[in-house]
Short mmCIF file of C-alpha atoms in Angstrom, two decimals:
data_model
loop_
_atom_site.label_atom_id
_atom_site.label_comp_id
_atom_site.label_asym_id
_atom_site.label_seq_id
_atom_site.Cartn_x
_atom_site.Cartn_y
_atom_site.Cartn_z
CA UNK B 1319 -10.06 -54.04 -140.51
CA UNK B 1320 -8.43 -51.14 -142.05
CA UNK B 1321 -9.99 -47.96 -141.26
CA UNK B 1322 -9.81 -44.37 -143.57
CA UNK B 1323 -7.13 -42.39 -142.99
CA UNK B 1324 -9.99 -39.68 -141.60
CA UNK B 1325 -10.16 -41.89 -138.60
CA UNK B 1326 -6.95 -41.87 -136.12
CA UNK B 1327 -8.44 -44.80 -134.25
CA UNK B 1328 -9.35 -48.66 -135.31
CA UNK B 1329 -6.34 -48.33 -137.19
CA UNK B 1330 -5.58 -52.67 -137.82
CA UNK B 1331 -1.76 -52.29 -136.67
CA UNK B 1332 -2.83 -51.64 -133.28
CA UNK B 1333 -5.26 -54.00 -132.97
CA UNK B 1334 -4.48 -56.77 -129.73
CA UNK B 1335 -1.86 -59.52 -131.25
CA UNK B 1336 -1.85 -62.32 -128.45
CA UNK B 1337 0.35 -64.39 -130.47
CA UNK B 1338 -2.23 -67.21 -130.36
CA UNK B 1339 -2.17 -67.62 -126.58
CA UNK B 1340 -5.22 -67.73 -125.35
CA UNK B 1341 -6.19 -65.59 -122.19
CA UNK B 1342 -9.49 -63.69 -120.63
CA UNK B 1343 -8.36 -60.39 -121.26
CA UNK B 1344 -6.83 -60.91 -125.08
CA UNK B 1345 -10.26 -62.09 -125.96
CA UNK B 1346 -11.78 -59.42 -123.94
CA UNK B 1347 -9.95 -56.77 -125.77
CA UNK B 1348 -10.74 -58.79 -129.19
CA UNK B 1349 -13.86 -58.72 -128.54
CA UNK B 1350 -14.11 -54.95 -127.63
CA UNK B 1351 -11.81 -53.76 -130.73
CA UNK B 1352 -14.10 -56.09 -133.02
CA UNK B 1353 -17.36 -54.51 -131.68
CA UNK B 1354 -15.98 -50.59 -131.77
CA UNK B 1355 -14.89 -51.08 -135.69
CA UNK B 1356 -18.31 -52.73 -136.61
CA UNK B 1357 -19.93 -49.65 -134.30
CA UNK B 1358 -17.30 -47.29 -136.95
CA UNK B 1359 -17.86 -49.63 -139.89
CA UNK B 1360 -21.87 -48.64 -139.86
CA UNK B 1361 -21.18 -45.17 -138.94
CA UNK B 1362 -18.71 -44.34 -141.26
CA UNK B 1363 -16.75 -46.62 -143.13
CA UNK B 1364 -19.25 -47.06 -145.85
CA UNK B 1365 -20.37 -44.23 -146.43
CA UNK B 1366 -16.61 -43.73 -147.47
CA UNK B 1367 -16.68 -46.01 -149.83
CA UNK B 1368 -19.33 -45.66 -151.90
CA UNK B 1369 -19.12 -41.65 -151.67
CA UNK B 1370 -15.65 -41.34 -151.43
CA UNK B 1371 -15.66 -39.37 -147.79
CA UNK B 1372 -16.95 -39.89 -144.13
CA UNK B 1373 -20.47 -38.52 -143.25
CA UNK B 1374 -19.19 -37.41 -139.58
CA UNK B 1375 -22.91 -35.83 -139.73
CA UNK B 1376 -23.42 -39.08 -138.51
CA UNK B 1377 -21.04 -38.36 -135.17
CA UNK B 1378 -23.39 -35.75 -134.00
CA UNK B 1379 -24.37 -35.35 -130.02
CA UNK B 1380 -27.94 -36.79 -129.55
CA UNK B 1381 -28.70 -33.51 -126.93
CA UNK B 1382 -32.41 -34.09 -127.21
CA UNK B 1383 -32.05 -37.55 -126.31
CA UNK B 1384 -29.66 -37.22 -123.49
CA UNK B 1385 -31.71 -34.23 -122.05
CA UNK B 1386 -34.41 -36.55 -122.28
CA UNK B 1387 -32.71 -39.19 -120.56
CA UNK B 1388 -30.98 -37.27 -118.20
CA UNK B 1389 -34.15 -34.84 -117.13
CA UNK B 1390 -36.60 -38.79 -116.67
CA UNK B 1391 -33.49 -39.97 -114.03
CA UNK B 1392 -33.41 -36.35 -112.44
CA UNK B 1393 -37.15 -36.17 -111.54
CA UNK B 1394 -37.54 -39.27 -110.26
CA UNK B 1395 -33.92 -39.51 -108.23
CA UNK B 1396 -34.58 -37.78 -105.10
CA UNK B 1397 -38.23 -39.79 -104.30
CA UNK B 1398 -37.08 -43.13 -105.64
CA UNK B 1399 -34.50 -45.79 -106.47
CA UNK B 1400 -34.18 -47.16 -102.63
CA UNK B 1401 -31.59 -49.72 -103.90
CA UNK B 1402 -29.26 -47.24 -104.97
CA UNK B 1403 -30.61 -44.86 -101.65
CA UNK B 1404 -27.03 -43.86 -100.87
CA UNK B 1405 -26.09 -42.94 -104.21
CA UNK B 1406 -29.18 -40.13 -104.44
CA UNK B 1407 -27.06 -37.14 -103.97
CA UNK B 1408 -24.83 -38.54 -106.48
CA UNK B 1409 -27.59 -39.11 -108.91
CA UNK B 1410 -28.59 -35.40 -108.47
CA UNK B 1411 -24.81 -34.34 -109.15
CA UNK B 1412 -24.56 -36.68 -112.01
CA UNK B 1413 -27.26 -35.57 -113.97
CA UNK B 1414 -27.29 -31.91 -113.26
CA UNK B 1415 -23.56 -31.59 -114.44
CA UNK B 1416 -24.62 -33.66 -117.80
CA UNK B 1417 -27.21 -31.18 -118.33
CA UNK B 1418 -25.22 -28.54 -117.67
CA UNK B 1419 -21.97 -29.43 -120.14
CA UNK B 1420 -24.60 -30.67 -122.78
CA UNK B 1421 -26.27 -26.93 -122.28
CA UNK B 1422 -29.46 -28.26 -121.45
CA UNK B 1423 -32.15 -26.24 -119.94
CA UNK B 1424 -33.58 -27.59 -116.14
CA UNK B 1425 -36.98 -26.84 -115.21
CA UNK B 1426 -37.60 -24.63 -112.41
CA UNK B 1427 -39.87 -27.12 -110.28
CA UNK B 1428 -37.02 -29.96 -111.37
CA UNK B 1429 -34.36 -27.55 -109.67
CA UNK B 1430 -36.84 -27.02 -106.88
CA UNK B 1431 -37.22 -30.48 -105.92
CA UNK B 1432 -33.25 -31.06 -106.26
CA UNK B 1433 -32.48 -27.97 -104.00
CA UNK B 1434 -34.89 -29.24 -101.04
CA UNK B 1435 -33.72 -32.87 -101.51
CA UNK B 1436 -30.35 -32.22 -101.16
CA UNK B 1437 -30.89 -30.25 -97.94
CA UNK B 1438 -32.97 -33.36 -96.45
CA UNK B 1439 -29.19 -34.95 -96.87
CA UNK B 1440 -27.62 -32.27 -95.19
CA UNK B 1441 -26.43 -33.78 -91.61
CA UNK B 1442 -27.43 -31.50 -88.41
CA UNK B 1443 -23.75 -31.36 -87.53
CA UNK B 1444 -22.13 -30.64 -91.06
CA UNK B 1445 -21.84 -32.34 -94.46
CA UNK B 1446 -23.97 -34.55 -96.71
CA UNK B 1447 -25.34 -38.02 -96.55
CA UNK B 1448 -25.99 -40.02 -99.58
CA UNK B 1449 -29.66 -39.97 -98.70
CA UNK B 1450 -32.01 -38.27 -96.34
CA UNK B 1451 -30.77 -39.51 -92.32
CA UNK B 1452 -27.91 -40.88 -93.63
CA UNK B 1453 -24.05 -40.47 -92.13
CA UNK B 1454 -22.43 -37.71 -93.49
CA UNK B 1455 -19.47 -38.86 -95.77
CA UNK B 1456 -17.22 -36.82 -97.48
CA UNK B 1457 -17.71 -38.20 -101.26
CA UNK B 1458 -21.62 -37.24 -101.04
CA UNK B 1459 -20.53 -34.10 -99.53
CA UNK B 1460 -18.61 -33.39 -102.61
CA UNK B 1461 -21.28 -34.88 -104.61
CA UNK B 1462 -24.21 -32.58 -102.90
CA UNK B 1463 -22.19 -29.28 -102.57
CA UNK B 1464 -20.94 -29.82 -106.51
CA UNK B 1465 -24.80 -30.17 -107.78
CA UNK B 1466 -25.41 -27.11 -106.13
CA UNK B 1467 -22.91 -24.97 -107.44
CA UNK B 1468 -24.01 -26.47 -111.08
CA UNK B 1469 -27.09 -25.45 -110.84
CA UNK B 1470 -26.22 -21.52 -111.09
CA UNK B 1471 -28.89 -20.87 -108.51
CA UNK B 1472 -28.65 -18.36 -105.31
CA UNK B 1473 -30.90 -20.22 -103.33
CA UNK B 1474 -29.18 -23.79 -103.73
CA UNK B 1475 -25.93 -21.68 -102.84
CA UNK B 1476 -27.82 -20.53 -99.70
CA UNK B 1477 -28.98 -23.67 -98.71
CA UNK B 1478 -25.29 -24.87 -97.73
CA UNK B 1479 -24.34 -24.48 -94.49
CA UNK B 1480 -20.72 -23.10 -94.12
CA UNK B 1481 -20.15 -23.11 -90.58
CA UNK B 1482 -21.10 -26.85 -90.62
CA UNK B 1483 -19.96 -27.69 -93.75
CA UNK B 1484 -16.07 -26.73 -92.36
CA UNK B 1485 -16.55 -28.46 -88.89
CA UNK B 1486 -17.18 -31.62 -90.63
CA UNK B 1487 -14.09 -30.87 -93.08
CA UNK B 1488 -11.84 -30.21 -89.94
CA UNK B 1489 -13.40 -33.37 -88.19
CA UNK B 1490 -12.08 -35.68 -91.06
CA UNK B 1491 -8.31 -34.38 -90.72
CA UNK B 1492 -6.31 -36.92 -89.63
CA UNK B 1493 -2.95 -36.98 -88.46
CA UNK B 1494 -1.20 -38.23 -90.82
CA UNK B 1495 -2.30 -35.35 -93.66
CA UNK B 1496 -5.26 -37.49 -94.97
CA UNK B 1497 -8.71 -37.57 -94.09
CA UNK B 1498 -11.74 -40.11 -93.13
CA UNK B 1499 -14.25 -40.23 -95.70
CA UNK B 1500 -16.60 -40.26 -92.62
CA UNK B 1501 -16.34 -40.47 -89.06
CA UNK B 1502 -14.06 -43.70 -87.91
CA UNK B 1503 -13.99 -44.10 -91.91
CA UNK B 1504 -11.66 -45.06 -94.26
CA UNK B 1505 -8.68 -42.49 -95.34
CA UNK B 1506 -7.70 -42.84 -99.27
CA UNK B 1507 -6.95 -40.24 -101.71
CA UNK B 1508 -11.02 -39.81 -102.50
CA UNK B 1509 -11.18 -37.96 -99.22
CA UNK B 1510 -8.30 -35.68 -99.67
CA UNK B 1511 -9.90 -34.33 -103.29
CA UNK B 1512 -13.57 -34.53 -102.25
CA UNK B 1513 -12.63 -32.39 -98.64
CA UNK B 1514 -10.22 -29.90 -100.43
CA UNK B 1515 -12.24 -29.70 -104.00
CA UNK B 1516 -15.19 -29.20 -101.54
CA UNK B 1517 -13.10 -26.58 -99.55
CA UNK B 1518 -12.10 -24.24 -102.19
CA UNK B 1519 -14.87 -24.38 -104.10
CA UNK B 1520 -17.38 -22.87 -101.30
CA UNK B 1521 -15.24 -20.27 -100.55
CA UNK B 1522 -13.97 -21.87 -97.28
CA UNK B 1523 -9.90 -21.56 -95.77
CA UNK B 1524 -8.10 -24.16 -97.56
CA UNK B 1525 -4.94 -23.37 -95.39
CA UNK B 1526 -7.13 -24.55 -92.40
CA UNK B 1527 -7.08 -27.62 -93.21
CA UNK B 1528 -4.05 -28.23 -95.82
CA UNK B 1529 -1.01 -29.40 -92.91
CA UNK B 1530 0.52 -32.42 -94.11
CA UNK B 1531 -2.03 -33.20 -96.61
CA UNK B 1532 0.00 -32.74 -99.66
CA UNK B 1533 3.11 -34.85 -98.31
CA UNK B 1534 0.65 -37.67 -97.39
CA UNK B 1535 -0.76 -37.70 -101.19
CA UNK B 1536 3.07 -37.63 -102.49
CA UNK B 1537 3.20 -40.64 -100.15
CA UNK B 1538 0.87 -42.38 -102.97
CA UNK B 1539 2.54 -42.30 -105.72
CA UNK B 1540 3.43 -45.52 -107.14
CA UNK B 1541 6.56 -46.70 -108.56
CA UNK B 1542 4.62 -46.53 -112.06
CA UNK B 1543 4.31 -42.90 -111.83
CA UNK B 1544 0.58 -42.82 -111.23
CA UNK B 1545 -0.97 -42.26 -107.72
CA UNK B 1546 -2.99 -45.18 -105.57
CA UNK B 1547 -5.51 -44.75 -103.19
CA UNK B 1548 -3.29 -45.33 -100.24
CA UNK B 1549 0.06 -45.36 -99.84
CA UNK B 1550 2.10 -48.34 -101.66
CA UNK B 1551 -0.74 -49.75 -103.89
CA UNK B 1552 -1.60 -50.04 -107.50
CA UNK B 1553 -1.53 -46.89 -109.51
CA UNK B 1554 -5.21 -46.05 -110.90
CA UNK B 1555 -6.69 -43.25 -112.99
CA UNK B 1556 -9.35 -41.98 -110.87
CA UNK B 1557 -6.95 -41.74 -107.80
CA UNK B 1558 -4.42 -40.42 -110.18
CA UNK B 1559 -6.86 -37.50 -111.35
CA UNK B 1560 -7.58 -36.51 -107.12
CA UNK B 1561 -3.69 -36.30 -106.50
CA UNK B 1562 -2.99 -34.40 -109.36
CA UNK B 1563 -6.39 -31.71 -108.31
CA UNK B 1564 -5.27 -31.51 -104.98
CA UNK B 1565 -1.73 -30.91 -105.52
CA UNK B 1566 -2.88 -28.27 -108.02
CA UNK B 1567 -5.73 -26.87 -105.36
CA UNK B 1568 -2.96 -27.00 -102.55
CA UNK B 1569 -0.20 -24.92 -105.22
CA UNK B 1570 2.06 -27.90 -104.53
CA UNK B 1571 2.18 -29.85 -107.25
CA UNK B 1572 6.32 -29.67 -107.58
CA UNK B 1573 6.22 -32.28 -104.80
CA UNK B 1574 5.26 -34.96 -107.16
CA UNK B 1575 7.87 -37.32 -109.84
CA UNK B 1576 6.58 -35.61 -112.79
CA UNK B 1577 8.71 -37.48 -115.34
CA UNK B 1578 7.17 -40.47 -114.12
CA UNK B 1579 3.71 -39.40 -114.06
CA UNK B 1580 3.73 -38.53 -117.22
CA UNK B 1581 5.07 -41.65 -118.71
CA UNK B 1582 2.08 -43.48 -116.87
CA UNK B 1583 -0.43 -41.21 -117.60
CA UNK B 1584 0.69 -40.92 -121.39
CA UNK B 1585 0.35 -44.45 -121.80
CA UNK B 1586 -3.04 -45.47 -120.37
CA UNK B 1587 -4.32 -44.02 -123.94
CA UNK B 1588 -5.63 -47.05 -126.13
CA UNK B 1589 -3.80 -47.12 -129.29
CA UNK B 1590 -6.48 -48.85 -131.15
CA UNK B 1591 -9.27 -47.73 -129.13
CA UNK B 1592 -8.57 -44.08 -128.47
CA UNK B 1593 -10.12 -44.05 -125.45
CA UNK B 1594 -8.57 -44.95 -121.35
CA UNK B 1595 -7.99 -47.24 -119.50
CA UNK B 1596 -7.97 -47.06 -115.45
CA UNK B 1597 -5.01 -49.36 -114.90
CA UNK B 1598 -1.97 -51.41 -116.83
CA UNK B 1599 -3.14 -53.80 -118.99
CA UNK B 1600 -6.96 -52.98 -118.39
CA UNK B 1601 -9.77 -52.44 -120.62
CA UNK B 1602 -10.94 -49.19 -121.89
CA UNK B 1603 -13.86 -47.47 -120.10
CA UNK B 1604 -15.82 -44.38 -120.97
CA UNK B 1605 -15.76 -43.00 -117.55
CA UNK B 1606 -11.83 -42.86 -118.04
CA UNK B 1607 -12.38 -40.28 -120.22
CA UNK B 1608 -12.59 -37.71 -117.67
CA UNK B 1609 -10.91 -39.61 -114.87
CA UNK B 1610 -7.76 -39.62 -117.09
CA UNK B 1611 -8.57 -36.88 -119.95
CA UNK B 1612 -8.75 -34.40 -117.17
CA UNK B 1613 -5.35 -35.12 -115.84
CA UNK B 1614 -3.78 -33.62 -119.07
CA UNK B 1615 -4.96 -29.63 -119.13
CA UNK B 1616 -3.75 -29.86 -115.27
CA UNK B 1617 -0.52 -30.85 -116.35
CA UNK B 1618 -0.30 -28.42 -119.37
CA UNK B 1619 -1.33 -25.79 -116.44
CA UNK B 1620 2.09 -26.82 -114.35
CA UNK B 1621 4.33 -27.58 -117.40
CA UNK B 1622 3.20 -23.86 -118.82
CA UNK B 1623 4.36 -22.03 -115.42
CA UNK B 1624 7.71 -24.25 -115.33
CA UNK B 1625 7.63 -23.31 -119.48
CA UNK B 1626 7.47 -26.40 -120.63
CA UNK B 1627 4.10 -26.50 -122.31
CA UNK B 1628 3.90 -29.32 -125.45
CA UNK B 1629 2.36 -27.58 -128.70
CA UNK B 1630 0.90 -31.36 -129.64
CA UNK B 1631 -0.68 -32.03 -126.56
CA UNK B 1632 -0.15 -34.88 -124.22
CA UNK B 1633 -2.71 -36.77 -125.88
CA UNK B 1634 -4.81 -37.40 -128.81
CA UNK B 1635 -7.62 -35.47 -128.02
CA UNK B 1636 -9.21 -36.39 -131.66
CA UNK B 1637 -9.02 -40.28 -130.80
CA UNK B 1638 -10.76 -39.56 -127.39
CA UNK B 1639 -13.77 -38.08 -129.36
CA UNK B 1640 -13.83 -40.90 -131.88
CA UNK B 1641 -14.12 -43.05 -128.95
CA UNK B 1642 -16.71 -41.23 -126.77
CA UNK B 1643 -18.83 -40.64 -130.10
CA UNK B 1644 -18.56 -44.27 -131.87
CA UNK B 1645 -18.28 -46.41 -129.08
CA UNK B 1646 -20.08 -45.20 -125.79
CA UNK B 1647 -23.21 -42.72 -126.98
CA UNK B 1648 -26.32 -44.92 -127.20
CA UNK B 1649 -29.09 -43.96 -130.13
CA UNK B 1650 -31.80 -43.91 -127.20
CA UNK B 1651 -29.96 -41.07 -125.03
CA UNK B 1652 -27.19 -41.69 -122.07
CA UNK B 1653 -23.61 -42.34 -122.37
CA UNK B 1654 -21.75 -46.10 -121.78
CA UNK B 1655 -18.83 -47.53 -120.94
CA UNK B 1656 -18.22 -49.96 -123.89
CA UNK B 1657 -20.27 -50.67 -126.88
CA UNK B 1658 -22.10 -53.54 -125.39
CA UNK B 1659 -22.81 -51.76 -122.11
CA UNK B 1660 -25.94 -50.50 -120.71
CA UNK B 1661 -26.13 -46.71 -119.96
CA UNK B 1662 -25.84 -45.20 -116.72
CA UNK B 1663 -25.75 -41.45 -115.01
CA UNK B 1664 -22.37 -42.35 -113.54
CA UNK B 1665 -21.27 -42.80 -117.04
CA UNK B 1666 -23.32 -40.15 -118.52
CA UNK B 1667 -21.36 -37.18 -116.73
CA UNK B 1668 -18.08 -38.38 -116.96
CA UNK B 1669 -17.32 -39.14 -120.64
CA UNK B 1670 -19.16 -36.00 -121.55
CA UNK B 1671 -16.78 -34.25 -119.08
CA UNK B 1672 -13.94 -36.14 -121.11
CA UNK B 1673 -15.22 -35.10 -124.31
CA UNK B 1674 -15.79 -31.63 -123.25
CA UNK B 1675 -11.76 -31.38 -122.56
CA UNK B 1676 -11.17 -33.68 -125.57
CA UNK B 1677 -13.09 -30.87 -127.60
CA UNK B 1678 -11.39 -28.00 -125.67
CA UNK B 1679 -7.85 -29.79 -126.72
CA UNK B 1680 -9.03 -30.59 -130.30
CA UNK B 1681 -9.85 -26.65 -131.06
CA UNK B 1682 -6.74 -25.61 -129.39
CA UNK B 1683 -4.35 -27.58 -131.42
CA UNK B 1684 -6.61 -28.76 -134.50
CA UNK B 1685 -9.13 -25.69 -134.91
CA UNK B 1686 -12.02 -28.33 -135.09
CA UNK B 1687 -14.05 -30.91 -133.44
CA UNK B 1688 -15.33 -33.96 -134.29
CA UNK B 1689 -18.98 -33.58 -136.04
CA UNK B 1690 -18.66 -29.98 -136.48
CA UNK B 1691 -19.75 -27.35 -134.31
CA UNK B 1692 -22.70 -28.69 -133.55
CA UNK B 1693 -21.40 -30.64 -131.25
CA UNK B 1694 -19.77 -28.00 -128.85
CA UNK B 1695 -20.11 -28.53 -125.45
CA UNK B 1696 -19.76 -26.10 -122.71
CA UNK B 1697 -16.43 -25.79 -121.72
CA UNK B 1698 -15.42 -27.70 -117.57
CA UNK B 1699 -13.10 -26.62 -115.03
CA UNK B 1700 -11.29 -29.67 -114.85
CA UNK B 1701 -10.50 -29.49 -110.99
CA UNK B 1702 -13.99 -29.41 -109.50
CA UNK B 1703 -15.42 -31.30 -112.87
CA UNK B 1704 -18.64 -28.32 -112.84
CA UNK B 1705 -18.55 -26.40 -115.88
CA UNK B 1706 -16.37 -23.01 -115.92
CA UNK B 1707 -19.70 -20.77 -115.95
CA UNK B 1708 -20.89 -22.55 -112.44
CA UNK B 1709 -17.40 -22.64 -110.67
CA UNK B 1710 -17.46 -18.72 -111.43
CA UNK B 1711 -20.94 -18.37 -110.17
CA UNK B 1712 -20.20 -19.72 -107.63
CA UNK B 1713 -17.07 -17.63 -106.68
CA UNK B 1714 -18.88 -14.74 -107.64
CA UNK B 1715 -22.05 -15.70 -104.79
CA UNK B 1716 -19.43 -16.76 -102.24
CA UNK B 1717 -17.05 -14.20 -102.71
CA UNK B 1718 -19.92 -11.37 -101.55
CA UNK B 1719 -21.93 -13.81 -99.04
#
């Protein structure tokens, strides 16, 4: 299974040696490795050989087919898919910020529709429900309030309320620095990112609601360097990724063992895959791609003011796109987790947020992407996960209303 020297991933010495004991996850990650070189086999492995170079041509971003894909979800989400009812506001956000990275056009009525559906999940007394009449929670909030913003429209600006948007923020402070994710809800490091990502990004006073919120998330961190959801459980790369944001959101960031969170965070990189994992000695998944790729530039952005910033990178941003583009883009439009996986929205927006700082790292340190520059995508702010050109519209709006 060698691969061309082209390639930095599905290189054979890094493919899983079990040492013939037999286990779930060995074969598991067999069976994944096996599947992602005969997706790169196909793709471009042949081609090599009987040209004598690698058609990356074939690599290119199917836009057309994930606007497609992404625009049928969007105009059916806010009437339909009852199973899924509190997951509609996430649907919206979802979608909208694919569009958005993949430069996609949205149709006025389409934006319409999202705009006055998202306000039927607006609670009376501050914050968003998943669905119209639902409980206001604060990961739908961020959800709801995030598709607004990314849709570079005054009027879905407008239609948040600020005054009860922050009285639900203050209402999920708790004592101890975290916050319920709803009323008499849970507290986990979700809440802390969604209600201070949430905060900042509406214009709102962080400080407000900040006391004790940045000691409680250093209270997370694991012995492994990464951050759990709670204090003294397993380090994992999406609660990693909402410590790290609200550390940098909060400007306190020097609070946290850095040495060790880089060693962790380093190492959840597939050698052989080139995508992420979430956890030690877990799979690879697509969606890591931003839940872990986005850790990195918010390092860089500490490391830089402490002078410390790494010419090579703290990953290999060229591996991550080899990944995203071989193993987890479908020929019929959406994005996957693995090869053999069935596309999703949830999926969809986050490894195209990965890729979109994979390409961002690539052209800093390589002066190219993967598949040429047809393949740009617009450029995120990793900390709110809305591209830069939305988070600045929407500074701009908030700043003068």
């Amino acid at each position: 299974m060698a691969s061309p020297v082209q390639f930095r991933s599905f290189n054979e010495k890094y493919e899983c040696n079990d040492d013939g004991n037999f286990s779930f996850s060995s074969t598991e990650q067999k069976r994944i490795e096996a599947m992602l070189f005969e997706n790169y086999n196909s793709l471009v492995l042949e081609p090599f050989e009987s040209t004598g170079d690698a058609d990356l041509s074939e690599l290119t971003i199917l836009r057309q087919k994930h606007t497609a894909y992404l625009l049928r979800y969007l105009k059916n989400c806010p009437s339909s898919y009852a199973t899924l009812d509190a997951s509609r506001s996430w649907m919206c956000y979802w979608a909208v910020n694919a569009l958005k990275i993949l430069d996609a056009e949205i149709p006025a009525d389409v934006v319409q529709n999202i705009i006055a559906f998202l306000k039927s999940c607006e609670h009376p007394e501050g914050g968003y429900g998943g669905g119209p009449g639902q409980l206001a929670h604060l990961a739908p909030t961020y959800a709801s309030v995030m598709c607004l913003v990314s849709l570079q429209n005054e009027e879905a600006l407008k239609s948040i309320n600020k005054e009860t948007l922050f009285k639900f923020l203050k209402k999920c402070k708790h004592e101890s620095g975290g916050f319920y994710m709803h009323e008499g809800g849970e507290i986990d490091m979700r809440s802390a990112y969604c209600a201070l990502a949430t905060c900042e990004v509406v214009g709102l006073p962080l400080e407000q609601i900040s006391e004790g919120v940045a000691e409680w998330i250093i209270s997370c961190q694991s012995y492994e360097g990464g951050f759990g959801g709670e204090p003294y459980t397993e380090a994992h790369g999406g609660y990693t990724f909402c410590a790290v944001a609200a550390l940098v959101l909060l400007n306190r960031f020097r609070l946290a063992d850095m040495e060790s969170l880089l060693r962790w965070t380093t190492r959840r990189q597939m050698k052989y895959e080139g995508g992420f994992q979430g956890r030690t000695n877990k799979l690879v998944d697509g969606c890591y791609s931003f839940w872990q790729g986005a850790i990195f530039p918010l390092l860089d952005g500490e490391m830089e003011r402490e002078g410390r910033s790494l010419e090579k990178g703290l990953f290999e941003a060229r591996m991550l796109e080899e990944y995203i583009l071989v193993g987890c883009q479908s020929i019929h439009g959406g994005f996957k987790d693995k090869p053999d996986k069935p596309v999703d929205l949830y999926h969809t927006c986050y490894v195209l947020s990965g890729l979109s700082i994979a390409q961002k790292y690539s052209l800093a340190r390589d002066g190219k992407i993967l598949g040429g520059d047809v393949n740009i995508l617009s450029e995120i702010n990793p900390v709110f996960n809305v591209t830069v050109t939305s988070e600045q519209f929407a500074k701009e709006y908030f700043t003068s209303h």
